[in-house]
Amino acid sequence: MKKTKFFVALAIFAVIMVLCFTIGGNGSSSKSKNAAEYNVARATELSEDIFTFIALIEGDKGQGKPYHCGARWTSWYGVTVKPNGDYVTKNDVVSKKIGKEWCIYHIENRLVPFFKHFDKRKLSDEQIIGCALFMYNVGGEIVTGYSLDGRYVQAPSKFLEAVNDGESDEYCVNCMTRYRRSAGKRANGLLKRHWVQGAAYMGILDAQNILDLRPEQFYKTKNFGNYYWLNKKRQMIEKGGLYQLRYDDITINAFFNMNQAGEGQKSVRDII
């Protein structure tokens, strides 16, 4: 009887040790895998909301007729690559319906896969949308350090590291401002775009409260005090290489007032 109890106790102890090893020894790996899988799956589910934000940021320039942006021909909603992998050409005149299909395809197949590198914690819907918009802007490879097919390309961005490490929302969105130059010059449009991406990340803007805003209107302000904290010389304050995005109540209210579509003016709702 004593031997039976001994072996039962030994068996229970062995099971406990296996569980401890599984949960403790592989816990971080399992947690990372679960976070990455969740973020990828949820980003796919949020593709329509991400698209709505892209409509606010990119507008409907060209009305289906390709326009030249940087080094590439661009179609509806900033899309430069068709679903089949070919670049958009000057002859690719498409309907808004097709343009949206191309954009959604791009989000789900050339943007969402990069979320596997956001693998340290499950992100909120707002954070996922903000991350997606940032990658749509500067590129998933630049943000994550990996190519779409998983090859290592370069060191990951400070933005990715901040998000994975659970830094404050304010710090994470300020990390976007490291990307501020184009062709060797400060790109003011890029800096204004960061405000919208950051506001999405922080949940200030969402897919519903932007529907009645005017697409691309936010680029037109010349006062950077509407987006960033400035010093007495009206220069953007920089801390640790990061400009300081401004999200106080005054700034947020001003944003909605300046960008609300009036009567007869086109809104995001009209172009999605």
Tab-separated table of C-alpha atoms in Angstrom:
chain	number	residue	atom	x	y	z
A	1	MET	CA	0.000	0.000	0.000
A	2	LYS	CA	2.805	2.359	0.893
A	3	LYS	CA	4.569	1.545	-2.381
A	4	THR	CA	1.386	2.307	-4.310
A	5	LYS	CA	1.051	5.696	-2.607
A	6	PHE	CA	4.712	6.381	-3.293
A	7	PHE	CA	4.386	5.699	-7.023
A	8	VAL	CA	1.166	7.732	-7.249
A	9	ALA	CA	2.905	10.651	-5.563
A	10	LEU	CA	5.877	10.258	-7.860
A	11	ALA	CA	3.621	10.260	-10.911
A	12	ILE	CA	1.838	13.397	-9.734
A	13	PHE	CA	5.176	15.089	-9.104
A	14	ALA	CA	6.333	14.184	-12.630
A	15	VAL	CA	3.162	15.653	-14.161
A	16	ILE	CA	3.616	18.844	-12.167
A	17	MET	CA	7.216	19.168	-13.319
A	18	VAL	CA	6.199	18.715	-16.951
A	19	LEU	CA	3.517	21.379	-16.588
A	20	CYS	CA	5.947	23.755	-14.913
A	21	PHE	CA	8.454	23.262	-17.700
A	22	THR	CA	5.800	23.765	-20.371
A	23	ILE	CA	4.329	26.861	-18.804
A	24	GLY	CA	7.489	28.327	-17.311
A	25	GLY	CA	10.254	27.182	-19.636
A	26	ASN	CA	8.374	27.834	-22.886
A	27	GLY	CA	6.019	30.483	-21.547
A	28	SER	CA	7.679	33.452	-23.226
A	29	SER	CA	7.871	31.668	-26.563
A	30	SER	CA	4.234	30.602	-26.371
A	31	LYS	CA	3.200	34.084	-25.292
A	32	SER	CA	5.089	35.645	-28.224
A	33	LYS	CA	3.504	33.224	-30.674
A	34	ASN	CA	0.018	33.885	-29.313
A	35	ALA	CA	0.516	37.667	-29.418
A	36	ALA	CA	1.802	37.574	-32.985
A	37	GLU	CA	-1.015	35.302	-34.155
A	38	TYR	CA	-3.588	37.492	-32.452
A	39	ASN	CA	-2.218	40.710	-33.929
A	40	VAL	CA	-2.112	39.245	-37.450
A	41	ALA	CA	-5.647	37.867	-37.191
A	42	ARG	CA	-7.079	41.027	-35.675
A	43	ALA	CA	-5.364	43.265	-38.226
A	44	THR	CA	-7.064	41.241	-40.964
A	45	GLU	CA	-10.426	41.744	-39.273
A	46	LEU	CA	-9.763	45.497	-39.083
A	47	SER	CA	-8.883	45.852	-42.782
A	48	GLU	CA	-12.032	47.887	-43.536
A	49	ASP	CA	-11.277	50.326	-40.705
A	50	ILE	CA	-7.675	50.620	-41.884
A	51	PHE	CA	-8.982	51.290	-45.393
A	52	THR	CA	-11.229	54.094	-44.094
A	53	PHE	CA	-8.203	55.808	-42.554
A	54	ILE	CA	-6.247	55.379	-45.775
A	55	ALA	CA	-9.069	57.148	-47.595
A	56	LEU	CA	-8.703	60.093	-45.172
A	57	ILE	CA	-4.928	60.203	-45.630
A	58	GLU	CA	-4.615	59.462	-49.354
A	59	GLY	CA	-7.871	60.883	-50.699
A	60	ASP	CA	-9.110	59.986	-54.159
A	61	LYS	CA	-6.607	61.852	-56.284
A	62	GLY	CA	-6.858	61.070	-59.966
A	63	GLN	CA	-10.376	59.649	-59.703
A	64	GLY	CA	-9.091	56.342	-61.009
A	65	LYS	CA	-6.674	57.901	-63.473
A	66	PRO	CA	-3.109	57.090	-62.327
A	67	TYR	CA	-0.989	59.969	-61.114
A	68	HIS	CA	2.748	60.125	-60.543
A	69	CYS	CA	3.809	60.104	-56.906
A	70	GLY	CA	7.504	59.887	-56.175
A	71	ALA	CA	8.967	57.310	-58.545
A	72	ARG	CA	5.774	55.345	-59.244
A	73	TRP	CA	2.392	55.618	-60.859
A	74	THR	CA	-0.313	55.578	-58.223
A	75	SER	CA	-3.977	54.646	-58.336
A	76	TRP	CA	-6.860	55.066	-55.885
A	77	TYR	CA	-5.939	55.338	-52.200
A	78	GLY	CA	-2.187	55.452	-52.767
A	79	VAL	CA	-1.919	51.955	-54.269
A	80	THR	CA	1.134	51.434	-56.496
A	81	VAL	CA	1.099	47.640	-56.875
A	82	LYS	CA	-1.782	45.607	-58.303
A	83	PRO	CA	-2.901	42.311	-56.717
A	84	ASN	CA	-1.003	40.318	-59.362
A	85	GLY	CA	2.243	42.007	-58.312
A	86	ASP	CA	2.578	44.313	-61.311
A	87	TYR	CA	3.193	47.990	-60.738
A	88	VAL	CA	0.423	50.413	-61.602
A	89	THR	CA	1.075	52.057	-64.982
A	90	LYS	CA	-0.198	55.262	-66.521
A	91	ASN	CA	-2.685	53.204	-68.543
A	92	ASP	CA	-4.349	51.512	-65.546
A	93	VAL	CA	-7.562	53.523	-65.317
A	94	VAL	CA	-9.888	51.698	-62.923
A	95	SER	CA	-13.179	52.255	-61.106
A	96	LYS	CA	-13.412	53.216	-57.442
A	97	LYS	CA	-14.744	49.721	-56.700
A	98	ILE	CA	-11.659	48.103	-58.236
A	99	GLY	CA	-9.430	50.656	-56.530
A	100	LYS	CA	-10.866	49.704	-53.149
A	101	GLU	CA	-10.399	45.999	-53.922
A	102	TRP	CA	-6.743	46.662	-54.736
A	103	CYS	CA	-6.272	48.599	-51.518
A	104	ILE	CA	-7.949	45.955	-49.338
A	105	TYR	CA	-5.860	43.273	-51.033
A	106	HIS	CA	-2.717	45.295	-50.309
A	107	ILE	CA	-3.700	45.705	-46.651
A	108	GLU	CA	-4.460	42.028	-46.111
A	109	ASN	CA	-1.611	40.529	-48.142
A	110	ARG	CA	1.239	43.050	-48.128
A	111	LEU	CA	0.694	44.815	-44.819
A	112	VAL	CA	-0.973	42.509	-42.310
A	113	PRO	CA	1.754	39.787	-42.537
A	114	PHE	CA	4.245	42.200	-40.972
A	115	PHE	CA	2.229	42.075	-37.752
A	116	LYS	CA	3.899	38.755	-36.935
A	117	HIS	CA	6.840	40.900	-35.800
A	118	PHE	CA	4.631	42.691	-33.268
A	119	ASP	CA	5.026	39.625	-31.101
A	120	LYS	CA	5.567	40.651	-27.480
A	121	ARG	CA	2.013	41.624	-26.549
A	122	LYS	CA	-1.516	41.705	-27.884
A	123	LEU	CA	-2.308	45.138	-29.252
A	124	SER	CA	-5.563	47.040	-28.938
A	125	ASP	CA	-7.604	47.695	-32.080
A	126	GLU	CA	-6.494	51.321	-32.006
A	127	GLN	CA	-2.843	50.388	-31.753
A	128	ILE	CA	-3.161	47.900	-34.609
A	129	ILE	CA	-4.722	50.521	-36.876
A	130	GLY	CA	-2.015	53.060	-35.987
A	131	CYS	CA	0.737	50.532	-36.677
A	132	ALA	CA	-0.878	49.567	-39.990
A	133	LEU	CA	-1.091	53.186	-41.130
A	134	PHE	CA	2.535	53.802	-40.207
A	135	MET	CA	3.657	50.746	-42.176
A	136	TYR	CA	1.450	51.722	-45.116
A	137	ASN	CA	3.311	55.009	-45.069
A	138	VAL	CA	6.989	54.087	-44.601
A	139	GLY	CA	6.914	50.360	-45.434
A	140	GLY	CA	6.681	47.164	-43.436
A	141	GLU	CA	10.325	46.288	-44.104
A	142	ILE	CA	11.562	49.562	-42.668
A	143	VAL	CA	9.363	49.255	-39.584
A	144	THR	CA	10.022	45.588	-38.786
A	145	GLY	CA	13.442	44.980	-40.339
A	146	TYR	CA	12.152	41.974	-42.302
A	147	SER	CA	10.974	41.468	-45.856
A	148	LEU	CA	7.465	40.266	-46.607
A	149	ASP	CA	8.770	36.715	-47.090
A	150	GLY	CA	10.533	36.771	-43.714
A	151	ARG	CA	14.129	37.548	-44.703
A	152	TYR	CA	16.130	39.729	-42.324
A	153	VAL	CA	16.817	43.087	-43.977
A	154	GLN	CA	17.986	45.495	-41.289
A	155	ALA	CA	17.650	46.348	-37.625
A	156	PRO	CA	14.024	46.866	-36.558
A	157	SER	CA	12.758	50.390	-36.069
A	158	LYS	CA	12.633	52.094	-32.690
A	159	PHE	CA	8.890	52.268	-33.220
A	160	LEU	CA	8.572	48.460	-33.350
A	161	GLU	CA	10.800	48.096	-30.301
A	162	ALA	CA	8.764	50.653	-28.362
A	163	VAL	CA	5.451	49.000	-29.232
A	164	ASN	CA	6.740	45.510	-28.397
A	165	ASP	CA	8.223	46.734	-25.118
A	166	GLY	CA	4.899	48.247	-24.044
A	167	GLU	CA	6.150	51.828	-23.916
A	168	SER	CA	3.569	54.569	-23.393
A	169	ASP	CA	1.341	55.452	-26.332
A	170	GLU	CA	2.827	58.946	-26.394
A	171	TYR	CA	6.369	57.621	-26.697
A	172	CYS	CA	5.412	55.081	-29.362
A	173	VAL	CA	3.769	57.636	-31.626
A	174	ASN	CA	6.623	60.084	-31.135
A	175	CYS	CA	8.917	57.345	-32.484
A	176	MET	CA	7.152	57.793	-35.825
A	177	THR	CA	8.734	61.228	-36.098
A	178	ARG	CA	12.179	59.722	-36.687
A	179	TYR	CA	10.922	59.387	-40.251
A	180	ARG	CA	10.769	62.983	-41.358
A	181	ARG	CA	12.848	63.367	-44.513
A	182	SER	CA	12.395	62.681	-48.196
A	183	ALA	CA	15.078	63.210	-50.833
A	184	GLY	CA	17.314	64.673	-48.117
A	185	LYS	CA	14.816	67.346	-47.037
A	186	ARG	CA	12.336	67.575	-44.204
A	187	ALA	CA	8.987	66.327	-45.497
A	188	ASN	CA	6.319	68.450	-43.848
A	189	GLY	CA	3.524	66.325	-45.274
A	190	LEU	CA	5.036	63.232	-43.693
A	191	LEU	CA	5.181	64.965	-40.306
A	192	LYS	CA	1.535	66.019	-40.564
A	193	ARG	CA	0.573	62.484	-41.511
A	194	HIS	CA	2.251	61.215	-38.344
A	195	TRP	CA	-0.262	63.205	-36.281
A	196	VAL	CA	-3.176	61.306	-37.860
A	197	GLN	CA	-1.413	57.949	-37.507
A	198	GLY	CA	-0.594	58.737	-33.896
A	199	ALA	CA	-4.157	59.858	-33.165
A	200	ALA	CA	-5.394	56.544	-34.575
A	201	TYR	CA	-2.896	54.617	-32.404
A	202	MET	CA	-4.116	56.467	-29.310
A	203	GLY	CA	-7.797	56.005	-30.149
A	204	ILE	CA	-8.454	59.726	-30.604
A	205	LEU	CA	-9.497	59.154	-34.198
A	206	ASP	CA	-11.497	56.088	-35.179
A	207	ALA	CA	-13.146	54.752	-38.313
A	208	GLN	CA	-16.458	56.368	-37.348
A	209	ASN	CA	-15.485	59.863	-36.232
A	210	ILE	CA	-13.395	60.479	-39.363
A	211	LEU	CA	-16.199	59.718	-41.839
A	212	ASP	CA	-17.317	63.349	-42.091
A	213	LEU	CA	-13.817	64.794	-42.335
A	214	ARG	CA	-12.386	66.107	-45.596
A	215	PRO	CA	-9.802	63.776	-47.161
A	216	GLU	CA	-6.239	65.183	-47.172
A	217	GLN	CA	-7.413	68.493	-45.702
A	218	PHE	CA	-5.152	68.085	-42.665
A	219	TYR	CA	-2.077	68.527	-44.879
A	220	LYS	CA	-3.033	72.105	-45.725
A	221	THR	CA	-2.368	73.812	-42.412
A	222	LYS	CA	0.917	75.751	-42.296
A	223	ASN	CA	0.921	76.002	-38.521
A	224	PHE	CA	2.854	73.101	-37.049
A	225	GLY	CA	1.564	74.120	-33.654
A	226	ASN	CA	-1.626	72.337	-34.719
A	227	TYR	CA	0.274	69.054	-34.542
A	228	TYR	CA	3.449	69.456	-32.469
A	229	TRP	CA	4.644	71.130	-29.304
A	230	LEU	CA	6.697	74.190	-30.249
A	231	ASN	CA	9.234	76.279	-28.374
A	232	LYS	CA	9.186	80.058	-28.058
A	233	LYS	CA	10.800	80.373	-31.481
A	234	ARG	CA	7.935	78.363	-33.011
A	235	GLN	CA	10.276	75.453	-33.667
A	236	MET	CA	9.279	71.851	-32.975
A	237	ILE	CA	10.551	70.595	-29.628
A	238	GLU	CA	12.839	67.590	-29.965
A	239	LYS	CA	13.647	65.122	-27.198
A	240	GLY	CA	15.933	62.161	-27.736
A	241	GLY	CA	15.734	62.618	-31.488
A	242	LEU	CA	11.925	62.642	-31.445
A	243	TYR	CA	9.561	65.503	-32.180
A	244	GLN	CA	6.762	65.800	-29.642
A	245	LEU	CA	3.310	65.245	-31.131
A	246	ARG	CA	0.566	67.261	-29.481
A	247	TYR	CA	-2.712	65.667	-28.385
A	248	ASP	CA	-4.194	68.013	-25.811
A	249	ASP	CA	-7.909	68.908	-25.962
A	250	ILE	CA	-7.271	72.224	-27.720
A	251	THR	CA	-5.328	70.529	-30.518
A	252	ILE	CA	-7.839	67.713	-30.935
A	253	ASN	CA	-10.810	70.091	-31.091
A	254	ALA	CA	-8.970	72.286	-33.580
A	255	PHE	CA	-8.275	69.264	-35.777
A	256	PHE	CA	-11.939	68.327	-36.016
A	257	ASN	CA	-13.001	71.941	-36.592
A	258	MET	CA	-10.439	72.491	-39.364
A	259	ASN	CA	-11.129	69.243	-41.165
A	260	GLN	CA	-14.905	68.866	-40.929
A	261	ALA	CA	-16.564	68.707	-44.341
A	262	GLY	CA	-19.043	71.501	-44.941
A	263	GLU	CA	-22.035	71.575	-47.219
A	264	GLY	CA	-21.052	70.592	-50.731
A	265	GLN	CA	-17.592	69.449	-49.648
A	266	LYS	CA	-16.392	65.881	-50.180
A	267	SER	CA	-15.957	63.751	-47.045
A	268	VAL	CA	-14.293	60.433	-46.314
A	269	ARG	CA	-17.759	58.908	-46.374
A	270	ASP	CA	-18.124	60.008	-49.999
A	271	ILE	CA	-14.992	58.295	-51.292
A	272	ILE	CA	-14.989	54.897	-49.565
